[in-house]
mmCIF file of C-alpha atoms and ligand atoms in Angstrom:
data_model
loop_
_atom_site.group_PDB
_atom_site.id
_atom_site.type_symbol
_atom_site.label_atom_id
_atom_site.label_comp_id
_atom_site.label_asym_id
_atom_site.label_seq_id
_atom_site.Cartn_x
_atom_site.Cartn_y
_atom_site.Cartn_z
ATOM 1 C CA UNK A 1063 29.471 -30.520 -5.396
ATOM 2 C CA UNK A 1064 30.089 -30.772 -9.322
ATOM 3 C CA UNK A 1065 29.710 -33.939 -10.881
ATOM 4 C CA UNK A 1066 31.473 -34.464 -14.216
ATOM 5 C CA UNK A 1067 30.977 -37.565 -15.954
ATOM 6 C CA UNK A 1068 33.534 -38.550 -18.795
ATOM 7 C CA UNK A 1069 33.096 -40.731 -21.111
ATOM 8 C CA UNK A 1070 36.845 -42.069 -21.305
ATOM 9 C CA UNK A 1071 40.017 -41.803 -19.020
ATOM 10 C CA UNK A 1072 41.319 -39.423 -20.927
ATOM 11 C CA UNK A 1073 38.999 -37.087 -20.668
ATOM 12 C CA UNK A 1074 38.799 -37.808 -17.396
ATOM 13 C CA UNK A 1075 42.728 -36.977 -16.871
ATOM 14 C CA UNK A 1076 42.553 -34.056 -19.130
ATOM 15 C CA UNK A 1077 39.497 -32.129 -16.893
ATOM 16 C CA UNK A 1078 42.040 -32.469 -13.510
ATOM 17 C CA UNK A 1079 44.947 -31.520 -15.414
ATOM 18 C CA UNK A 1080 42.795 -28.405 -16.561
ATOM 19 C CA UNK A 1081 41.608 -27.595 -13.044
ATOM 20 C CA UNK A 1082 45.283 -27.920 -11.914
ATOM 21 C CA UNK A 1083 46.806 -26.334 -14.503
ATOM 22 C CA UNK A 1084 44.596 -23.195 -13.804
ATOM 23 C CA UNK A 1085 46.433 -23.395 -10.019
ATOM 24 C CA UNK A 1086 49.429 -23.432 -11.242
ATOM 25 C CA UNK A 1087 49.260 -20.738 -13.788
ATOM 26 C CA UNK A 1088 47.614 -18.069 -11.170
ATOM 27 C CA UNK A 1089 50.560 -19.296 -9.001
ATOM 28 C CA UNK A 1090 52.527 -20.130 -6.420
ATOM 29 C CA UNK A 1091 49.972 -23.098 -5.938
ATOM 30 C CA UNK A 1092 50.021 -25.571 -3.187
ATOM 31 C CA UNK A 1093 48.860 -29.127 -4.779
ATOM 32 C CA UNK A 1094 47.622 -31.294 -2.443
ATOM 33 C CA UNK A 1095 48.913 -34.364 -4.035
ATOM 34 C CA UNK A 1096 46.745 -38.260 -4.051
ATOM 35 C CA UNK A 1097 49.202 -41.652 -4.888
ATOM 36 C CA UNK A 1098 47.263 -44.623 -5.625
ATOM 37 C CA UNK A 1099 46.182 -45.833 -9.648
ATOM 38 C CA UNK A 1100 43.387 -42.602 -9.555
ATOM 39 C CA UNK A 1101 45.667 -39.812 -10.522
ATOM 40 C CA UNK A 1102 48.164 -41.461 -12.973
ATOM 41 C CA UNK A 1103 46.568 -40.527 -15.960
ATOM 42 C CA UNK A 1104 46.307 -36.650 -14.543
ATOM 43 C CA UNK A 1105 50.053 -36.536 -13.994
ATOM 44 C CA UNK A 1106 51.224 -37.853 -16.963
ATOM 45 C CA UNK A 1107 48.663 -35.390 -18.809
ATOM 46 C CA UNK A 1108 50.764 -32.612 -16.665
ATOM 47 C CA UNK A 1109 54.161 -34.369 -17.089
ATOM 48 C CA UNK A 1110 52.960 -33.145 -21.085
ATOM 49 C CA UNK A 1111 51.996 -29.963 -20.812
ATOM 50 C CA UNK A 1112 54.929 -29.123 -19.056
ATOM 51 C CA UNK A 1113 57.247 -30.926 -21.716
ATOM 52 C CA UNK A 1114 55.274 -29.717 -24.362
ATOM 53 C CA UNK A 1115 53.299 -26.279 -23.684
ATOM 54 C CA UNK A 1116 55.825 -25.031 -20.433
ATOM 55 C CA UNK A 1117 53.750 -25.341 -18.210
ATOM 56 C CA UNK A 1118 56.033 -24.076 -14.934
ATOM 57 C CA UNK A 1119 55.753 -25.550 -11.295
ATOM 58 C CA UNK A 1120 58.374 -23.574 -10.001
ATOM 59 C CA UNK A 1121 56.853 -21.981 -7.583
ATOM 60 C CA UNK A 1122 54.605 -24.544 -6.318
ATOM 61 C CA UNK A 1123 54.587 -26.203 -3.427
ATOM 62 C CA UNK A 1124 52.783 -29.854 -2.701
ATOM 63 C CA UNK A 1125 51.777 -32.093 0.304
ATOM 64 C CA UNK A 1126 50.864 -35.892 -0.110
ATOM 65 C CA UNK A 1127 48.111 -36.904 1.407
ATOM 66 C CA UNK A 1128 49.126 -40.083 3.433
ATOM 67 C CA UNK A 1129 52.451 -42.295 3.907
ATOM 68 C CA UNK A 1130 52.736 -46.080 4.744
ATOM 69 C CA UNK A 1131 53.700 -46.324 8.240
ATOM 70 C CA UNK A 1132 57.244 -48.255 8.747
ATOM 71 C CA UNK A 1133 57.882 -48.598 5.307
ATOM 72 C CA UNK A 1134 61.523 -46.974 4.274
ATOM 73 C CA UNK A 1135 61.096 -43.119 2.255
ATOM 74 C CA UNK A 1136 63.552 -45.470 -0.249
ATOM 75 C CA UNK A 1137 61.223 -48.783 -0.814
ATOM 76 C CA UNK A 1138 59.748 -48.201 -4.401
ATOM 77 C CA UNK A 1139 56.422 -48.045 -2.815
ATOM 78 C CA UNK A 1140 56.525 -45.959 0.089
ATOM 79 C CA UNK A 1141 53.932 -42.634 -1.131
ATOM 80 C CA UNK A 1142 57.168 -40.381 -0.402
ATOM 81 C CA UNK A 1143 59.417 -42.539 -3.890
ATOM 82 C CA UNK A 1144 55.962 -43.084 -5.649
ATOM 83 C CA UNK A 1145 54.910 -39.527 -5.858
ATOM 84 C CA UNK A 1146 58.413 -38.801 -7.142
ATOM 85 C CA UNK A 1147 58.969 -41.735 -9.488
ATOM 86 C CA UNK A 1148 55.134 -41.318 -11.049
ATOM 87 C CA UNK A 1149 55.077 -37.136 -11.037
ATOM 88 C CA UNK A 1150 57.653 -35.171 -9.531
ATOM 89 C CA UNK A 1151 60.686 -36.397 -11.764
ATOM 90 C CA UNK A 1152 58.051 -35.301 -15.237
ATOM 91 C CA UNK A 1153 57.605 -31.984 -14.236
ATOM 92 C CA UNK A 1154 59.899 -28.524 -12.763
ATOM 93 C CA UNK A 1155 58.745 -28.548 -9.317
ATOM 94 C CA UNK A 1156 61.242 -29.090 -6.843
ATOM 95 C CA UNK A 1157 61.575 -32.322 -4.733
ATOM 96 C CA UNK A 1158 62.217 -30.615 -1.791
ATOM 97 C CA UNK A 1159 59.182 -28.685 -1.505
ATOM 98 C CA UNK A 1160 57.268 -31.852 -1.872
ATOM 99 C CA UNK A 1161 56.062 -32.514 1.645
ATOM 100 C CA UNK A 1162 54.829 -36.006 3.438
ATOM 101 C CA UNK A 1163 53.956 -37.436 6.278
ATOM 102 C CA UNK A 1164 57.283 -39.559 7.725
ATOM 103 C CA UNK A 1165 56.025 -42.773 8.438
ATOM 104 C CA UNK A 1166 58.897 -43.400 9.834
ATOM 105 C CA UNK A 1167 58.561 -40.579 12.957
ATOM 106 C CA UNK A 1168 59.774 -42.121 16.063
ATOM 107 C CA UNK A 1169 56.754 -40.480 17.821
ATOM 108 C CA UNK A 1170 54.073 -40.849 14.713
ATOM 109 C CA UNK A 1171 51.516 -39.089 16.716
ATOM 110 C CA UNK A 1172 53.779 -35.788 17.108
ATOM 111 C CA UNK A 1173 54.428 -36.391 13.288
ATOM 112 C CA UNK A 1174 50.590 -35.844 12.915
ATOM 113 C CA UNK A 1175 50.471 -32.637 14.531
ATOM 114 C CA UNK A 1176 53.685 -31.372 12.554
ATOM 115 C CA UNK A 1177 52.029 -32.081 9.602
ATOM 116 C CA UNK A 1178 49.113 -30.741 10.083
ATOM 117 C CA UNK A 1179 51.528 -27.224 11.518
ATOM 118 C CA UNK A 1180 53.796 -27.223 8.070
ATOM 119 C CA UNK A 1181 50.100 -27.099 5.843
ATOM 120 C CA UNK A 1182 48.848 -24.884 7.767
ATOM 121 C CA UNK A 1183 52.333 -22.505 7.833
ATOM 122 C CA UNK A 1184 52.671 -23.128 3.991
ATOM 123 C CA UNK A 1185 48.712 -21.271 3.754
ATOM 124 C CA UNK A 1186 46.981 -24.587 3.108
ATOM 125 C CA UNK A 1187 46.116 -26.480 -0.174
ATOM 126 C CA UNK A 1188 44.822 -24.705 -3.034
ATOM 127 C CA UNK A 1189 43.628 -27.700 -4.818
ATOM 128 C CA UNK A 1190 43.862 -31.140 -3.723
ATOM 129 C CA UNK A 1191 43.477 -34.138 -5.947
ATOM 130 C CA UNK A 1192 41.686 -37.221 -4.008
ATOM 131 C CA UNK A 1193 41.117 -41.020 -5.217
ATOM 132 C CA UNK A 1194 38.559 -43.012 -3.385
ATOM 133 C CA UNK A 1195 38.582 -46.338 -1.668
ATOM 134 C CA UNK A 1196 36.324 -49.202 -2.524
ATOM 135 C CA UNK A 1197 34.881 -48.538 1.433
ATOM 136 C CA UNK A 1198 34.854 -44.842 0.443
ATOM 137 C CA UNK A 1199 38.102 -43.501 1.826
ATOM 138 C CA UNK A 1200 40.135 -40.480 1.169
ATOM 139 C CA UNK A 1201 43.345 -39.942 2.454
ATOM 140 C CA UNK A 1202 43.428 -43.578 4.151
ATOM 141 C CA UNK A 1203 40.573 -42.322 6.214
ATOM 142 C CA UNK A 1204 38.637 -45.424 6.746
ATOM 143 C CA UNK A 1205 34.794 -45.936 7.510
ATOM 144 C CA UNK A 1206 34.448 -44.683 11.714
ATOM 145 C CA UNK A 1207 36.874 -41.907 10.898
ATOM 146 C CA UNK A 1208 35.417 -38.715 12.673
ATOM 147 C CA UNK A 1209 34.823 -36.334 9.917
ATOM 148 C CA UNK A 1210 36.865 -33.471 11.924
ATOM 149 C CA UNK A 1211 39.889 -35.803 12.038
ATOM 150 C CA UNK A 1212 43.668 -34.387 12.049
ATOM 151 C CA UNK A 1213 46.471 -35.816 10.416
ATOM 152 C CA UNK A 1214 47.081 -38.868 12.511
ATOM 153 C CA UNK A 1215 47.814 -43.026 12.542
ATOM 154 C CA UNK A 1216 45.122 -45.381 10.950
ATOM 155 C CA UNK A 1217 44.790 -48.986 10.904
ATOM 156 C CA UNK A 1218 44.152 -50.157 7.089
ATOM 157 C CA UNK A 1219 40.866 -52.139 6.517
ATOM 158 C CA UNK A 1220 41.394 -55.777 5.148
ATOM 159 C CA UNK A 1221 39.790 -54.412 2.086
ATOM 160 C CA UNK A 1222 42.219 -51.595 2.012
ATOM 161 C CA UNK A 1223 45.178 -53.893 2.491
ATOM 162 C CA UNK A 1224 43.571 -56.240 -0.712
ATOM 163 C CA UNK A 1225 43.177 -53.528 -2.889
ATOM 164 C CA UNK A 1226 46.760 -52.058 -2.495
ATOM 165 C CA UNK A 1227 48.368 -55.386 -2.578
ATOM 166 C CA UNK A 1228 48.273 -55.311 -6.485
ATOM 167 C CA UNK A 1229 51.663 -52.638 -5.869
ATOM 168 C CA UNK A 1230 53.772 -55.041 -3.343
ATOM 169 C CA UNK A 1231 55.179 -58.430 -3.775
ATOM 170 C CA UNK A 1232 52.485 -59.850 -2.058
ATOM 171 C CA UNK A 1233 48.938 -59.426 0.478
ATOM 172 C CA UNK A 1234 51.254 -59.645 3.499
ATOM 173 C CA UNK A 1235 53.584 -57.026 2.458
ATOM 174 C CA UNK A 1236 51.104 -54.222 2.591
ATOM 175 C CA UNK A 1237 51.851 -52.344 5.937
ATOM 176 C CA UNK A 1238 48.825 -52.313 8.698
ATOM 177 C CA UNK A 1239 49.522 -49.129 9.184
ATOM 178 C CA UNK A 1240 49.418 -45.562 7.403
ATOM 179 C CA UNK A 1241 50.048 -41.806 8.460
ATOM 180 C CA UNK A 1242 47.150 -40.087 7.098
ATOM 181 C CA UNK A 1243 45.463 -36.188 6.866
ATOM 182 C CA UNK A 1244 42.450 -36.667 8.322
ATOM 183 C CA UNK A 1245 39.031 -35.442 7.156
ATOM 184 C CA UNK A 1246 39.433 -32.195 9.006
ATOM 185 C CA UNK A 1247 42.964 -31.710 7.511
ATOM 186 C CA UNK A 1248 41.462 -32.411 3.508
ATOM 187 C CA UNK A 1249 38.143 -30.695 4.379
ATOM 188 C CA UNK A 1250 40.400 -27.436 4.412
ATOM 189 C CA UNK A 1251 42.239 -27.389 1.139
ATOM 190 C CA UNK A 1252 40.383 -24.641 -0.815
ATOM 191 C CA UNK A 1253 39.520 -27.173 -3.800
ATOM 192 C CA UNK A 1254 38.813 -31.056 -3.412
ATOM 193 C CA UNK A 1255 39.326 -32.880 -6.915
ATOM 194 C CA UNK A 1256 37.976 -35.928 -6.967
ATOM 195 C CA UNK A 1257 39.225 -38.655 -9.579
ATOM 196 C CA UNK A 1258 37.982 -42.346 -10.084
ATOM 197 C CA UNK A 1259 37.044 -44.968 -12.812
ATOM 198 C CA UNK A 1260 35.749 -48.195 -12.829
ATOM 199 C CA UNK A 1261 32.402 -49.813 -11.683
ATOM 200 C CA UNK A 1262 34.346 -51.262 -8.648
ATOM 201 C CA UNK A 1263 34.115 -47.162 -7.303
ATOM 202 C CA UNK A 1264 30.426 -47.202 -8.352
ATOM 203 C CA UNK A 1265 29.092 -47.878 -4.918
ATOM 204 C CA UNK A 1266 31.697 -45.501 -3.101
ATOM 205 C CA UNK A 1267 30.873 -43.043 -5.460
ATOM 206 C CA UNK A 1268 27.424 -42.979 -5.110
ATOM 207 C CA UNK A 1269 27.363 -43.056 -1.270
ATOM 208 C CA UNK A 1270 29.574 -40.012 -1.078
ATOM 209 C CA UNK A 1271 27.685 -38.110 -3.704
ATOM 210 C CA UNK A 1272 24.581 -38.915 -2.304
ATOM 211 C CA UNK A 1273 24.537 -41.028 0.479
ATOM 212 C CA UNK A 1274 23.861 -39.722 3.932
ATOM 213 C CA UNK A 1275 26.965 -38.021 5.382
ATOM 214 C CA UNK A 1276 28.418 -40.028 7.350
ATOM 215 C CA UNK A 1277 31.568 -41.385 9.061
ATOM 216 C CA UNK A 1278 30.577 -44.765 7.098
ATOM 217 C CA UNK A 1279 31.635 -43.422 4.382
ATOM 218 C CA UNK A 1280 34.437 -40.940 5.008
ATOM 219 C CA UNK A 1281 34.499 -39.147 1.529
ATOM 220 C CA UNK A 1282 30.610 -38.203 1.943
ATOM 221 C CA UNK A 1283 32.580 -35.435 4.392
ATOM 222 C CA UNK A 1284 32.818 -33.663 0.837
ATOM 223 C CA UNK A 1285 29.470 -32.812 0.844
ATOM 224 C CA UNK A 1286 30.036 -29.872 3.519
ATOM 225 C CA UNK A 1287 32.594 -28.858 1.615
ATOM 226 C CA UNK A 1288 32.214 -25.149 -0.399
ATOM 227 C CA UNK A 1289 33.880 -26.094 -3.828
ATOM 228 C CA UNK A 1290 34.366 -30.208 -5.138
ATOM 229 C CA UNK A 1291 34.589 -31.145 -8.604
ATOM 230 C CA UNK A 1292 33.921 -34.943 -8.692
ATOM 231 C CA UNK A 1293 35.677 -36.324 -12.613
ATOM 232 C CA UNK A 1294 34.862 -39.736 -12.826
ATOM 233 C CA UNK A 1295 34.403 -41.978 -15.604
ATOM 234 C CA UNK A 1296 30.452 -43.336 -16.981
ATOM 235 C CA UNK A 1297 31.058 -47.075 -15.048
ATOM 236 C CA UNK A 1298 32.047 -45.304 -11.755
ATOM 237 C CA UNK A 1299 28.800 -43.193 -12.293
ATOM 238 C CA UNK A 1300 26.456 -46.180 -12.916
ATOM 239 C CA UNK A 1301 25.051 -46.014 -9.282
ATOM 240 C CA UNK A 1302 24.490 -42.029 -9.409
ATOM 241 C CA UNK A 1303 20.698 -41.297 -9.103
ATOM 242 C CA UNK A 1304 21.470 -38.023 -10.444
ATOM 243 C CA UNK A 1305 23.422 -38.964 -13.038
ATOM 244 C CA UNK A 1306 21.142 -37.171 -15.828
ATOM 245 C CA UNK A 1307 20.760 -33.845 -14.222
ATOM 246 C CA UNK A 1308 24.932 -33.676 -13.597
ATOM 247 C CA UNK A 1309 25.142 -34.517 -17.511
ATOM 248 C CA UNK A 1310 22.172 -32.136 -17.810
ATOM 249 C CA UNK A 1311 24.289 -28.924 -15.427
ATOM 250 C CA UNK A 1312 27.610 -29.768 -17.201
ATOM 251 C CA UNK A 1313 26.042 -29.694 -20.632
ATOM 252 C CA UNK A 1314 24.239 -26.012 -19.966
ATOM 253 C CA UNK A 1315 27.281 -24.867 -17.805
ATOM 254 C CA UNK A 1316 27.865 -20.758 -18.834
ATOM 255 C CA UNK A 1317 31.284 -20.491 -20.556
ATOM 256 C CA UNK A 1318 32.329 -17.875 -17.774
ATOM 257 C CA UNK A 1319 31.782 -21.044 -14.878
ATOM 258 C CA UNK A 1320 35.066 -22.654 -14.426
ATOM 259 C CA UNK A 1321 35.830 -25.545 -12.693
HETATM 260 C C1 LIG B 1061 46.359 -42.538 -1.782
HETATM 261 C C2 LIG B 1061 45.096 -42.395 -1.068
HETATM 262 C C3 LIG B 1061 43.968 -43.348 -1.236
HETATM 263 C C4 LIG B 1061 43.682 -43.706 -2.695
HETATM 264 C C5 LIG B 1061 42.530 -44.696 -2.765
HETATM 265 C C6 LIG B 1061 42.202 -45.067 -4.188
HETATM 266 O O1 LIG B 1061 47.213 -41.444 -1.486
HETATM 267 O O2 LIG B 1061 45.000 -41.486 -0.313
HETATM 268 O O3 LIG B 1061 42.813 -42.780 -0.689
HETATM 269 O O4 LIG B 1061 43.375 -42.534 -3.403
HETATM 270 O O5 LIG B 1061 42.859 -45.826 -2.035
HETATM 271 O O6 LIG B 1061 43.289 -45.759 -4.728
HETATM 272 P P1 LIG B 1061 43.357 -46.075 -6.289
HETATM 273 O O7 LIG B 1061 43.401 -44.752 -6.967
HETATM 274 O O8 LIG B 1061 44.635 -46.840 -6.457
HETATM 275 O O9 LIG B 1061 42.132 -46.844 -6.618
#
């Protein structure tokens, strides 16, 4: 696992949209895409280099990582319009290969395992950009998720339901329930990407950098992982222990290591 500590959002935004843009230039890429405040910066960074510099996602492909169960594809906040509205719309690549889970599947558990089918038809994810929960989720994989988990239903946390209200009207219009990849599904994209800020991820951060691994917290499952790059900001590294020696291996870094 790579940690790379930034010392502003921008920075922050501008190391994911390099390590996606490198996808997308070897091409056809399959994004694995996050919603949620994380990313925003990183797709508006691509949104420009595609206005600006060209850069082409015409032959990519992407899958979202979760969907709200119950909630209509058309409200504004269902992950299927949001992913659109905040990235899709900016950029070349075409709607309709942008995949999600359809939280509103008459049988949601059979939705799971079609999912899970189309990703693994399409050749998997090539890179796949995660935010993290406050109780150190990814995907909406909440603390007692198994760490082999498929793409299936989850019951938001309180917490969960808290954070995200800051998008609805209101606390009670968050849905209970979400359709979500689970650790098993994200633990195969080739390329986890991990993006937060804030001193409110400082404890989440922390215990899945260097915490035991554990289904307490579901994002330590990145630790068996083969290739993460974690880009967070210096207040959602203040609980690192190792904070020094990842400023230390990014600093001496050969020129030839990419991300
Ligand atoms: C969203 C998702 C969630 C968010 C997480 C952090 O698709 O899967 O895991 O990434 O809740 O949300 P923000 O970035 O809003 O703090």
């Amino acid at each position: 696992m790579e940690i790379v500590i930034r010392a502003t959002a921008h920075e922050v935004a501008t190391t994911v949209a390099d390590i996606v843009e490198n996808y997308v230039r070897k091409g056809p890429a399959t994004l694995g895409l996050a919603t949620g405040s994380s990313p925003l910066g990183s797709y508006r960074e691509l949104a420009r280099r595609h206005r600006e510099d060209g850069l082409d996602f015409a032959r990519c492909r992407a899958f979202l990582l979760d969907e709200y169960v119950g909630l209509p594809k058309s409200h504004s906040q269902s992950y299927y319009s949001v992913i659109r509205s905040e990235f899709v719309d900016h950029v070349n690549l075409d709607p309709a290969q942008v995949f999600s889970p359809d939280g509103e599947a008459a049988d949601i558990a059979a939705e799971g395992r079609r999912y899970d089918a189309a990703i693994a038809e399409a050749g998997g994810v090539d890179v796949q950009l995660l935010g993290i929960g406050t109780d150190g989720h990814i995907g909406f994989n909440e603390p007692g998720s198994a760490l082999t988990s498929r793409t299936r239903v989850k019951t938001l946390t309180a917490q969960t339901r808290r954070d995200n209200a800051r998008f609805f009207d209101g606390p009670d219009e968050v849905p209970h329930h979400v359709l979500t990849q689970g650790l098993g599904t994200i633990s195969e994209a080739r390329h986890l990407v991990m993006i937060a800020f804030g001193a409110g991820k400082a404890d989440a951060i922390a215990a899945a950098a260097e915490g035991p691994l554990s289904a307490f917290c579901p994002a330590s499952v990145m630790q068996l992982h083969r290739h993460v790059t974690v880009v967070i900001d210096e207040a959602a590294a203040s609980k690192l222990k190792l904070a020094d020696y990842y400023r230390y291996a990014l600093e001496n870094k050969p020129p030839w290591q990419i991300f």
